[in-house]
PDB file of C-alpha atoms in Angstrom:
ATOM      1  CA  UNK A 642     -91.119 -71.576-157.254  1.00 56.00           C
ATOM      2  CA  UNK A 643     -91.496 -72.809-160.989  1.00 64.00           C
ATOM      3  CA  UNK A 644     -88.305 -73.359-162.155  1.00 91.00           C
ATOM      4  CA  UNK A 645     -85.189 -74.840-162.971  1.00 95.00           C
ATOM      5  CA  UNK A 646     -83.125 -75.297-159.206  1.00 95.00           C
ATOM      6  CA  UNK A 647     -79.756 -76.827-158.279  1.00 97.00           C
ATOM      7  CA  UNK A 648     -78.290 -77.788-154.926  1.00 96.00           C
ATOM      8  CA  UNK A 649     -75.784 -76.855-153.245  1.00 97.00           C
ATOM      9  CA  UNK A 650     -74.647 -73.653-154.531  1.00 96.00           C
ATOM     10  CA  UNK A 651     -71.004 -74.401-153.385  1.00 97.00           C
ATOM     11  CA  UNK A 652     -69.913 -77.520-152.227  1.00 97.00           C
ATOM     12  CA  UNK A 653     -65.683 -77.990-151.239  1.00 97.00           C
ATOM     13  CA  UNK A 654     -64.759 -81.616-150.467  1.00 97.00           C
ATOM     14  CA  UNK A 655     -61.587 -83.733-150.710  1.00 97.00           C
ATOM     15  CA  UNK A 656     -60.622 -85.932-152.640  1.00 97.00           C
ATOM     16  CA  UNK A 657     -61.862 -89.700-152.914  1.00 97.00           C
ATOM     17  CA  UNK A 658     -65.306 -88.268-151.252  1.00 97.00           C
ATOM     18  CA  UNK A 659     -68.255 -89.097-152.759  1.00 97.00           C
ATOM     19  CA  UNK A 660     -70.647 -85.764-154.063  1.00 97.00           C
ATOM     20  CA  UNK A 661     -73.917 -85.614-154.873  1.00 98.00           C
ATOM     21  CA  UNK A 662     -75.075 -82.072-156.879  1.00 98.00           C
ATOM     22  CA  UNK A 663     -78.830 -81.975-157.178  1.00 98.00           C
ATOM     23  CA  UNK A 664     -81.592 -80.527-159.803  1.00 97.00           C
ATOM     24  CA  UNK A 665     -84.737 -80.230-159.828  1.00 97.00           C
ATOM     25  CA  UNK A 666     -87.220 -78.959-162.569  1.00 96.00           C
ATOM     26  CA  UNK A 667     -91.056 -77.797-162.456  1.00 93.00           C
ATOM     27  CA  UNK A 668     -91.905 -77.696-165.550  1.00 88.00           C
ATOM     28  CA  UNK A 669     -91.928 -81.390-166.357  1.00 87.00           C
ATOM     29  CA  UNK A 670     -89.280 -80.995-169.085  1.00 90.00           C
ATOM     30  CA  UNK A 671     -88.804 -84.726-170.880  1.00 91.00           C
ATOM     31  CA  UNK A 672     -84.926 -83.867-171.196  1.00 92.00           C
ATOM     32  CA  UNK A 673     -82.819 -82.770-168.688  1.00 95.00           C
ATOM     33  CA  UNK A 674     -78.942 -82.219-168.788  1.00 96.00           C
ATOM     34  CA  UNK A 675     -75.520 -81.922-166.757  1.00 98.00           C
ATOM     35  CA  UNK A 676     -72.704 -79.671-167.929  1.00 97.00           C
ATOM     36  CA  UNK A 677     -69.944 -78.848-166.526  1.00 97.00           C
ATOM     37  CA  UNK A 678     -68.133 -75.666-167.112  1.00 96.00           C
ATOM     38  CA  UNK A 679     -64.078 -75.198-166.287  1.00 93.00           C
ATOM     39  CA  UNK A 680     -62.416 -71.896-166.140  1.00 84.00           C
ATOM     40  CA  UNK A 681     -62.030 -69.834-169.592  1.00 77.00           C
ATOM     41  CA  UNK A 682     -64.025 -72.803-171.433  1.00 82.00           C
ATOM     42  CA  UNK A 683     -66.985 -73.544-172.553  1.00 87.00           C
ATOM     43  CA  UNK A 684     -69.740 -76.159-171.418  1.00 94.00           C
ATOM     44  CA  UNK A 685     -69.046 -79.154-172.034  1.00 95.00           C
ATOM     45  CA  UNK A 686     -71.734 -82.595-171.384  1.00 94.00           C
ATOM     46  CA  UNK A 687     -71.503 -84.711-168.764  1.00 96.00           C
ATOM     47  CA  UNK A 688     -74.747 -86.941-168.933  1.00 97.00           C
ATOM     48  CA  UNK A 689     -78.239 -86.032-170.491  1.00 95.00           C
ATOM     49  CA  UNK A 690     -81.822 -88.077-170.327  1.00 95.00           C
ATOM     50  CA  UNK A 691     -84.818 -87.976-172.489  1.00 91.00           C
ATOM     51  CA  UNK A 692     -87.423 -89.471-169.850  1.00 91.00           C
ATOM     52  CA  UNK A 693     -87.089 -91.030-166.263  1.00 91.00           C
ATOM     53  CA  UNK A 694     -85.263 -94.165-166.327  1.00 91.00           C
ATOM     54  CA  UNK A 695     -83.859 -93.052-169.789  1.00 94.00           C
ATOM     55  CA  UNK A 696     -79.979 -91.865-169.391  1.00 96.00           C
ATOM     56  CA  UNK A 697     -77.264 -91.276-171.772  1.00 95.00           C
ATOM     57  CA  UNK A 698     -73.277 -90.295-171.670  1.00 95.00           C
ATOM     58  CA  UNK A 699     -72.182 -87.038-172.958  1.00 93.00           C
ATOM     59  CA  UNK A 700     -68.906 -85.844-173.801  1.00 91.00           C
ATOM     60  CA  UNK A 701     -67.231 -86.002-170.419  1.00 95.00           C
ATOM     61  CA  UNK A 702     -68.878 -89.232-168.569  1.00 97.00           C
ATOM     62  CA  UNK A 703     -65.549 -90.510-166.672  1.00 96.00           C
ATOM     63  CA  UNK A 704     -66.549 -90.448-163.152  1.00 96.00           C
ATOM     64  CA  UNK A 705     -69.603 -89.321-162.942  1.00 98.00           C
ATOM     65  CA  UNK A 706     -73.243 -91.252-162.537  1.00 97.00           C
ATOM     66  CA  UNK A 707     -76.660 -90.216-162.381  1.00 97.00           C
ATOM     67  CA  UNK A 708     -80.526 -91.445-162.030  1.00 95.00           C
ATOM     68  CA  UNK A 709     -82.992 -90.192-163.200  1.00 96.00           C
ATOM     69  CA  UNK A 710     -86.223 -91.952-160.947  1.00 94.00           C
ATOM     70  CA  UNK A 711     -88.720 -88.920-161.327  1.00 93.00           C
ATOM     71  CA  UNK A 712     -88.758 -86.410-164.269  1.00 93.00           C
ATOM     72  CA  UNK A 713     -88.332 -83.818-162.165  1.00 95.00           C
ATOM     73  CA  UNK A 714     -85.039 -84.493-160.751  1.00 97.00           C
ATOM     74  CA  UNK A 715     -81.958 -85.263-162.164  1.00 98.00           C
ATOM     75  CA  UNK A 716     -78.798 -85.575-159.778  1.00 98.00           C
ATOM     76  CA  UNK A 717     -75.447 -86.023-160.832  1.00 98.00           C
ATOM     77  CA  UNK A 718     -73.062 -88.244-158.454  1.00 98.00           C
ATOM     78  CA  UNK A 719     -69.524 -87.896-158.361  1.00 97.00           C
ATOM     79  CA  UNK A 720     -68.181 -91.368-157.005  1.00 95.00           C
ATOM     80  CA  UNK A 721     -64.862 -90.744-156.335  1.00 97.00           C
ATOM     81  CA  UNK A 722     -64.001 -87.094-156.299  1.00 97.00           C
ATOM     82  CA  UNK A 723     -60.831 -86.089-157.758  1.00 97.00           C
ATOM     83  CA  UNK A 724     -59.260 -82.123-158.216  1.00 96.00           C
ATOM     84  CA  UNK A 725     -59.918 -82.455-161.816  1.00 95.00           C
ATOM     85  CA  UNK A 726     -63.182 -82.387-161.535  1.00 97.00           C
ATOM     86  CA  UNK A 727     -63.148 -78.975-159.353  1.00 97.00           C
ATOM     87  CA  UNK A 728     -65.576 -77.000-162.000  1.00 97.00           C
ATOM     88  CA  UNK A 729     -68.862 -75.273-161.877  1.00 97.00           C
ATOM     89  CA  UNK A 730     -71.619 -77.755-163.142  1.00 98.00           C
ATOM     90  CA  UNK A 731     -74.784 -76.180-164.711  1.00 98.00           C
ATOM     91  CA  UNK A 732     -78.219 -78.309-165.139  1.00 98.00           C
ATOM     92  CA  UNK A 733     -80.461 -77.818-168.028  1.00 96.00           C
ATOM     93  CA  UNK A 734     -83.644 -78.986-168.917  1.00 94.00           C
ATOM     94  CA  UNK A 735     -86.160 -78.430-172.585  1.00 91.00           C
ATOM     95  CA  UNK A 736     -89.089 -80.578-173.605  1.00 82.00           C
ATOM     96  CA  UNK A 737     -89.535 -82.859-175.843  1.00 72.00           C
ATOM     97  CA  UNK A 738     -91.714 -80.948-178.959  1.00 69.00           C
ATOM     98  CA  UNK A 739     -88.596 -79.576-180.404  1.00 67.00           C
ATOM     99  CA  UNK A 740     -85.070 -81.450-180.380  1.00 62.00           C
ATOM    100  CA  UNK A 741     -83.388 -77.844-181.535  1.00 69.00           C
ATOM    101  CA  UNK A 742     -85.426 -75.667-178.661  1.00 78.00           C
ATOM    102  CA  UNK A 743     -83.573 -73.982-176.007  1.00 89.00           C
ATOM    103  CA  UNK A 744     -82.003 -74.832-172.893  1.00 93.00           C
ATOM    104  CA  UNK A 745     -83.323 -73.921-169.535  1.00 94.00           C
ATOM    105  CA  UNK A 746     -79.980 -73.329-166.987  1.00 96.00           C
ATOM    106  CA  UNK A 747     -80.069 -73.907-163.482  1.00 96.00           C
ATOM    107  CA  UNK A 748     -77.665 -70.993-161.581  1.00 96.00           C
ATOM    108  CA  UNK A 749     -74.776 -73.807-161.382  1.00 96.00           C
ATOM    109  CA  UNK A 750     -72.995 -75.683-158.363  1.00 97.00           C
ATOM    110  CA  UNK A 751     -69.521 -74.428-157.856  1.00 97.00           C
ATOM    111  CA  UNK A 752     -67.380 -77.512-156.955  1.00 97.00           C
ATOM    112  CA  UNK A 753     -63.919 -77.643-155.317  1.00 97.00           C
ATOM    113  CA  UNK A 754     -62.373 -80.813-154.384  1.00 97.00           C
ATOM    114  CA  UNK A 755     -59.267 -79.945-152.373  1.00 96.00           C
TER     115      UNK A 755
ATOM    116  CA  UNK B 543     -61.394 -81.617-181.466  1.00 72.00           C
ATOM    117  CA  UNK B 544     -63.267 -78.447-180.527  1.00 82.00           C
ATOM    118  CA  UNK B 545     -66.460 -78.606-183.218  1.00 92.00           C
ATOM    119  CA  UNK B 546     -67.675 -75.147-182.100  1.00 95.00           C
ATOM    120  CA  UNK B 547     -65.113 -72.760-181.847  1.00 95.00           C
ATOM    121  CA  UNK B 548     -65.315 -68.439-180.564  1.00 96.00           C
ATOM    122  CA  UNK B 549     -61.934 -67.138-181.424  1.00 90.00           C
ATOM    123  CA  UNK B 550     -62.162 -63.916-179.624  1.00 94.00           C
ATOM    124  CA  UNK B 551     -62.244 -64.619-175.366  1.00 94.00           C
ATOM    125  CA  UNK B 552     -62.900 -60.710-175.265  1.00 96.00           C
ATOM    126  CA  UNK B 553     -64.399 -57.839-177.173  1.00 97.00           C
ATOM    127  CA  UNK B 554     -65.052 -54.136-175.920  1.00 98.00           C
ATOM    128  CA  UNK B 555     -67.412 -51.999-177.607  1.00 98.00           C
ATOM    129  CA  UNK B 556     -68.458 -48.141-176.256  1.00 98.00           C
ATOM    130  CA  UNK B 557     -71.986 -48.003-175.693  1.00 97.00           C
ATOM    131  CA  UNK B 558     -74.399 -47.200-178.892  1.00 97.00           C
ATOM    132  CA  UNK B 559     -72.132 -49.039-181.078  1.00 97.00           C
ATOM    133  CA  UNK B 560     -72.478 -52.063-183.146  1.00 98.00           C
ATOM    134  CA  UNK B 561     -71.157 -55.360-181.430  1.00 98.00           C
ATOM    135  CA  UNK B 562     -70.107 -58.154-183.611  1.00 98.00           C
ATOM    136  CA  UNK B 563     -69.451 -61.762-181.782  1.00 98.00           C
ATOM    137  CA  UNK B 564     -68.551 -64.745-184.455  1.00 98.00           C
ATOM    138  CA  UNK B 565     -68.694 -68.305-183.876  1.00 97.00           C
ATOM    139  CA  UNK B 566     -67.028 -71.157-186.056  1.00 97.00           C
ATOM    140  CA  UNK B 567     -68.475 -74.587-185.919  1.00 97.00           C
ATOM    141  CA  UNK B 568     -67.313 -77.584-187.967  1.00 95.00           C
ATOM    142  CA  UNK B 569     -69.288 -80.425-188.152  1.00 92.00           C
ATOM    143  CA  UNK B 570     -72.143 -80.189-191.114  1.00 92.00           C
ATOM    144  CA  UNK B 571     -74.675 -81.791-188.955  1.00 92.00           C
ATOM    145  CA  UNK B 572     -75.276 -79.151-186.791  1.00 93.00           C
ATOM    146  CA  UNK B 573     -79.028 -78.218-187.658  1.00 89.00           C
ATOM    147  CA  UNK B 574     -79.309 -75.658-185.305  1.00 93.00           C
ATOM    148  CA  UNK B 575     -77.444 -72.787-183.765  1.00 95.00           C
ATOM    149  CA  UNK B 576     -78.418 -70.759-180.292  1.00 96.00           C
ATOM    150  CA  UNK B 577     -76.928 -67.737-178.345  1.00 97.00           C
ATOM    151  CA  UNK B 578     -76.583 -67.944-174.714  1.00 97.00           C
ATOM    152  CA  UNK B 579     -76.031 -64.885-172.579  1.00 97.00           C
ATOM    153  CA  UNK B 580     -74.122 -65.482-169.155  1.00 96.00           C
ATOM    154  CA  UNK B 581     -73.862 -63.114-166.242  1.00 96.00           C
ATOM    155  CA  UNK B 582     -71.572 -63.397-163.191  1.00 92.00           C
ATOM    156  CA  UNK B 583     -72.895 -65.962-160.890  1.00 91.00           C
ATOM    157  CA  UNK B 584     -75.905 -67.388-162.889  1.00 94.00           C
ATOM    158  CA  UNK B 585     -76.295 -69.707-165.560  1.00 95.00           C
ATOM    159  CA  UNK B 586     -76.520 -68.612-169.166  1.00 96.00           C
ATOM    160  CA  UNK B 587     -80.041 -67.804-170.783  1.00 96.00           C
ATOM    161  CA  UNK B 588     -81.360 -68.281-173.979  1.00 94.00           C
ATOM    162  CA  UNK B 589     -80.819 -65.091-176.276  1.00 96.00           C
ATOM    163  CA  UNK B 590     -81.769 -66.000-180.373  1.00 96.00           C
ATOM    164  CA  UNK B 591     -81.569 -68.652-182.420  1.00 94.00           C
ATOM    165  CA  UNK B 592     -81.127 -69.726-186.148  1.00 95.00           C
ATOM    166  CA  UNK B 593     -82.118 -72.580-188.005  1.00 93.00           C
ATOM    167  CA  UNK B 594     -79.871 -74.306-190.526  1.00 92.00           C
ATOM    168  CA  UNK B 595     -81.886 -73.474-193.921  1.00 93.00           C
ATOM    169  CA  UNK B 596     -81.957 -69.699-192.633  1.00 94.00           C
ATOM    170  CA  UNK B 597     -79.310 -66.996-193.611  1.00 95.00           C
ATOM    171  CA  UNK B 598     -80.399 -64.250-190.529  1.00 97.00           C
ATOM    172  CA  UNK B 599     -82.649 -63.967-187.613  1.00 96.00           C
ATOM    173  CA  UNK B 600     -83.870 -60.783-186.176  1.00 97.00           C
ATOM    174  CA  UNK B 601     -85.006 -60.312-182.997  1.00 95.00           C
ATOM    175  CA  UNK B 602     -84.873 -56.485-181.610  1.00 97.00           C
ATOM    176  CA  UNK B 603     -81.281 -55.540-181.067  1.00 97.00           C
ATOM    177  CA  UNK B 604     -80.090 -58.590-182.225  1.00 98.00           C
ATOM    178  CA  UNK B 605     -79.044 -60.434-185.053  1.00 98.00           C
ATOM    179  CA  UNK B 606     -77.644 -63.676-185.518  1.00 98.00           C
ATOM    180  CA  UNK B 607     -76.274 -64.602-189.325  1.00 98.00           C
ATOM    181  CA  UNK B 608     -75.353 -67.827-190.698  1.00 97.00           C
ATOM    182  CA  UNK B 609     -73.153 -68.161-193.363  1.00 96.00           C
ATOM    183  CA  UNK B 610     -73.481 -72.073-194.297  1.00 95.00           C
ATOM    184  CA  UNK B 611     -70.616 -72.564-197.003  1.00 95.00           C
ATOM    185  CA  UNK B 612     -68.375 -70.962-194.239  1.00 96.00           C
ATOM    186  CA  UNK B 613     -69.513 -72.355-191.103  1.00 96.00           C
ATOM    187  CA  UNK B 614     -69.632 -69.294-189.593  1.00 97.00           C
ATOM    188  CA  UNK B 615     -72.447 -67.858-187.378  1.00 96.00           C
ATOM    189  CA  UNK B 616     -72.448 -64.016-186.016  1.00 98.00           C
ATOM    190  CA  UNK B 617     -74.147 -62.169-183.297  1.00 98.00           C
ATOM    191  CA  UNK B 618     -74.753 -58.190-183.855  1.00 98.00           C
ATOM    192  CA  UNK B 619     -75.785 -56.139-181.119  1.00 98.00           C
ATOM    193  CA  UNK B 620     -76.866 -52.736-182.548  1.00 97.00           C
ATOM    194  CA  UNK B 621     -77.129 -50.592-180.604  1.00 97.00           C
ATOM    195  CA  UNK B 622     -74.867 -51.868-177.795  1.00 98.00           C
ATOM    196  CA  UNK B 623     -75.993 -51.060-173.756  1.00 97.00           C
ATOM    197  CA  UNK B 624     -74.067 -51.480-171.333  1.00 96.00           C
ATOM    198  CA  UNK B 625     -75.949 -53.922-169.731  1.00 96.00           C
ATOM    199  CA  UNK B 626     -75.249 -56.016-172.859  1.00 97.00           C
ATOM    200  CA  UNK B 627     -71.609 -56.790-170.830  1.00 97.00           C
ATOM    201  CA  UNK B 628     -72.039 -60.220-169.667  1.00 97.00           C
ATOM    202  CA  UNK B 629     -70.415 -63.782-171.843  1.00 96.00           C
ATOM    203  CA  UNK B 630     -71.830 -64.587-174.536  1.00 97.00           C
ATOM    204  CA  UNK B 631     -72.067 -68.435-176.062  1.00 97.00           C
ATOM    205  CA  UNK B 632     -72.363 -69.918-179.178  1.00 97.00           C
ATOM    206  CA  UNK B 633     -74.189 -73.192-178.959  1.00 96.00           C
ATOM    207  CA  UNK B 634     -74.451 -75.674-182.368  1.00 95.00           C
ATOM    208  CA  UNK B 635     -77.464 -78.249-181.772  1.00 92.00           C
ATOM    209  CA  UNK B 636     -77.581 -81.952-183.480  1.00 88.00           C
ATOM    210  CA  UNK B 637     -79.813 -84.497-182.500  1.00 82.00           C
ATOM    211  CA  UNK B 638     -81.327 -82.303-179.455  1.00 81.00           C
ATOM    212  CA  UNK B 639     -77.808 -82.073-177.891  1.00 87.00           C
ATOM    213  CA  UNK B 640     -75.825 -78.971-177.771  1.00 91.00           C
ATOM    214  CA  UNK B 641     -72.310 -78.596-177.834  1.00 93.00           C
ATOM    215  CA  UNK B 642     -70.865 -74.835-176.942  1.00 95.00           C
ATOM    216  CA  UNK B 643     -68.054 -72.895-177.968  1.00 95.00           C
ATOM    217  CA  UNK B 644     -66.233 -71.293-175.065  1.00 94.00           C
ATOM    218  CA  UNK B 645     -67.446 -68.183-174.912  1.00 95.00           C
ATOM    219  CA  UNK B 646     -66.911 -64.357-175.557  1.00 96.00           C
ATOM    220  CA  UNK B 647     -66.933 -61.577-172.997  1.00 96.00           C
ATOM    221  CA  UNK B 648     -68.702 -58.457-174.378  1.00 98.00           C
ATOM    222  CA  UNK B 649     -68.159 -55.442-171.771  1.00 98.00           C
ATOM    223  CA  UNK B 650     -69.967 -52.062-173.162  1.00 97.00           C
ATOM    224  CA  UNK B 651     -68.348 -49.152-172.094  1.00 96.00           C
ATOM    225  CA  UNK B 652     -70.561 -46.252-171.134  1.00 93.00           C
TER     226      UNK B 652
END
């Protein structure tokens, strides 16, 4: 299905585990984007790229990497999982024409690290 | 230091009514501004957007205003439905990256 996609839906782990929360894109959208959203707050970035191979820290890097080998995917890794990073983590992709055009959101992974 | 700021977590309008939902931003470099709506269990969707040299942008029921010397950006939702009940964003764009206030819940009552 054309789309923007994320993997898992849910994911619980412990802490010190290492998490990987996948997204995937069809529409070959140059930029792609991880936020993460915690309770009563807005979104706030994690890590964003313009092309494959091309990555960039947000806001809110600490603890988090990503790759970015094929446009179409874009996963984020948490390393070391700790509880303040239980959140619900939305990827968004746009293309390239217009730096201003909207966001495409992904349905969001729900993440608790117990 | 929140740049993009939604003062109100909650509003709740009866249905037909006008629904006013502000936003306060305050860096100057924000060139762009963008609604998001957000249901329960999916992630938010575009809803109308306004560039920085416009005052207003129409689009149906909805209006987004941009008052520049204030740095202050409404939605209006005229008239309100109550499938209109959902949270509702205000994202400020610089650069291609957005940063997002944290949000208003609209709920229309029938």
């Amino acid at each position: 299905d054309a789309g923007i996609t994320q993997s898992p839906r849910y994911k619980i782990t412990e802490t010190g585990r290492q998490v990987t929360l996948m997204c995937h894109q069809t529409w070959s959208h140059s930029y792609m984007f991880w936020y993460r959203q915690d309770l009563g707050h807005g979104l706030r970035l994690i890590y964003y790229s313009a092309a494959a191979d091309i990555t960039d820290k947000g806001e809110v890097p600490d603890g988090y990497v990503v790759s970015r080998s094929k446009t179409e995917n874009f996963p984020l890794t948490l390393e070391s999982a700790t509880r303040s990073q239980t959140s619900v983590y939305f990827c968004a992709s746009r293309g390239w024409e217009h730096p201003n055009e909207k966001l495409f959101f992904g349905s969001g992974t729900q993440l608790s690290v117990l | 230091d929140q740049q993009v700021k939604q003062n109100s977590p909650s509003l709740s309008v009866q249905e037909g009514r006008i629904s006013i939902l502000n936003c306060d931003y305050t860096n100057s470099m924000f060139d762009y501004f963008l609604w998001y709506k957000k249901y329960p269990a999916e992630g938010p969707t575009f809803l109308i957007s306004i560039s920085s040299i416009k005052d207003k942008n129409e689009d149906g029921r909805f209006t987004v205003f941009l008052n520049k010397s204030a740095k202050h950006l409404s939605l209006h939702i005229v008239p309100s439905q109550p499938g209109d009940s959902a949270v509702y964003f205000c994202a400020a764009t610089n650069a291609g990256k957005s940063t997002f206030g944290d949000g208003t819940t609209l709920t229309v009552k029938p």
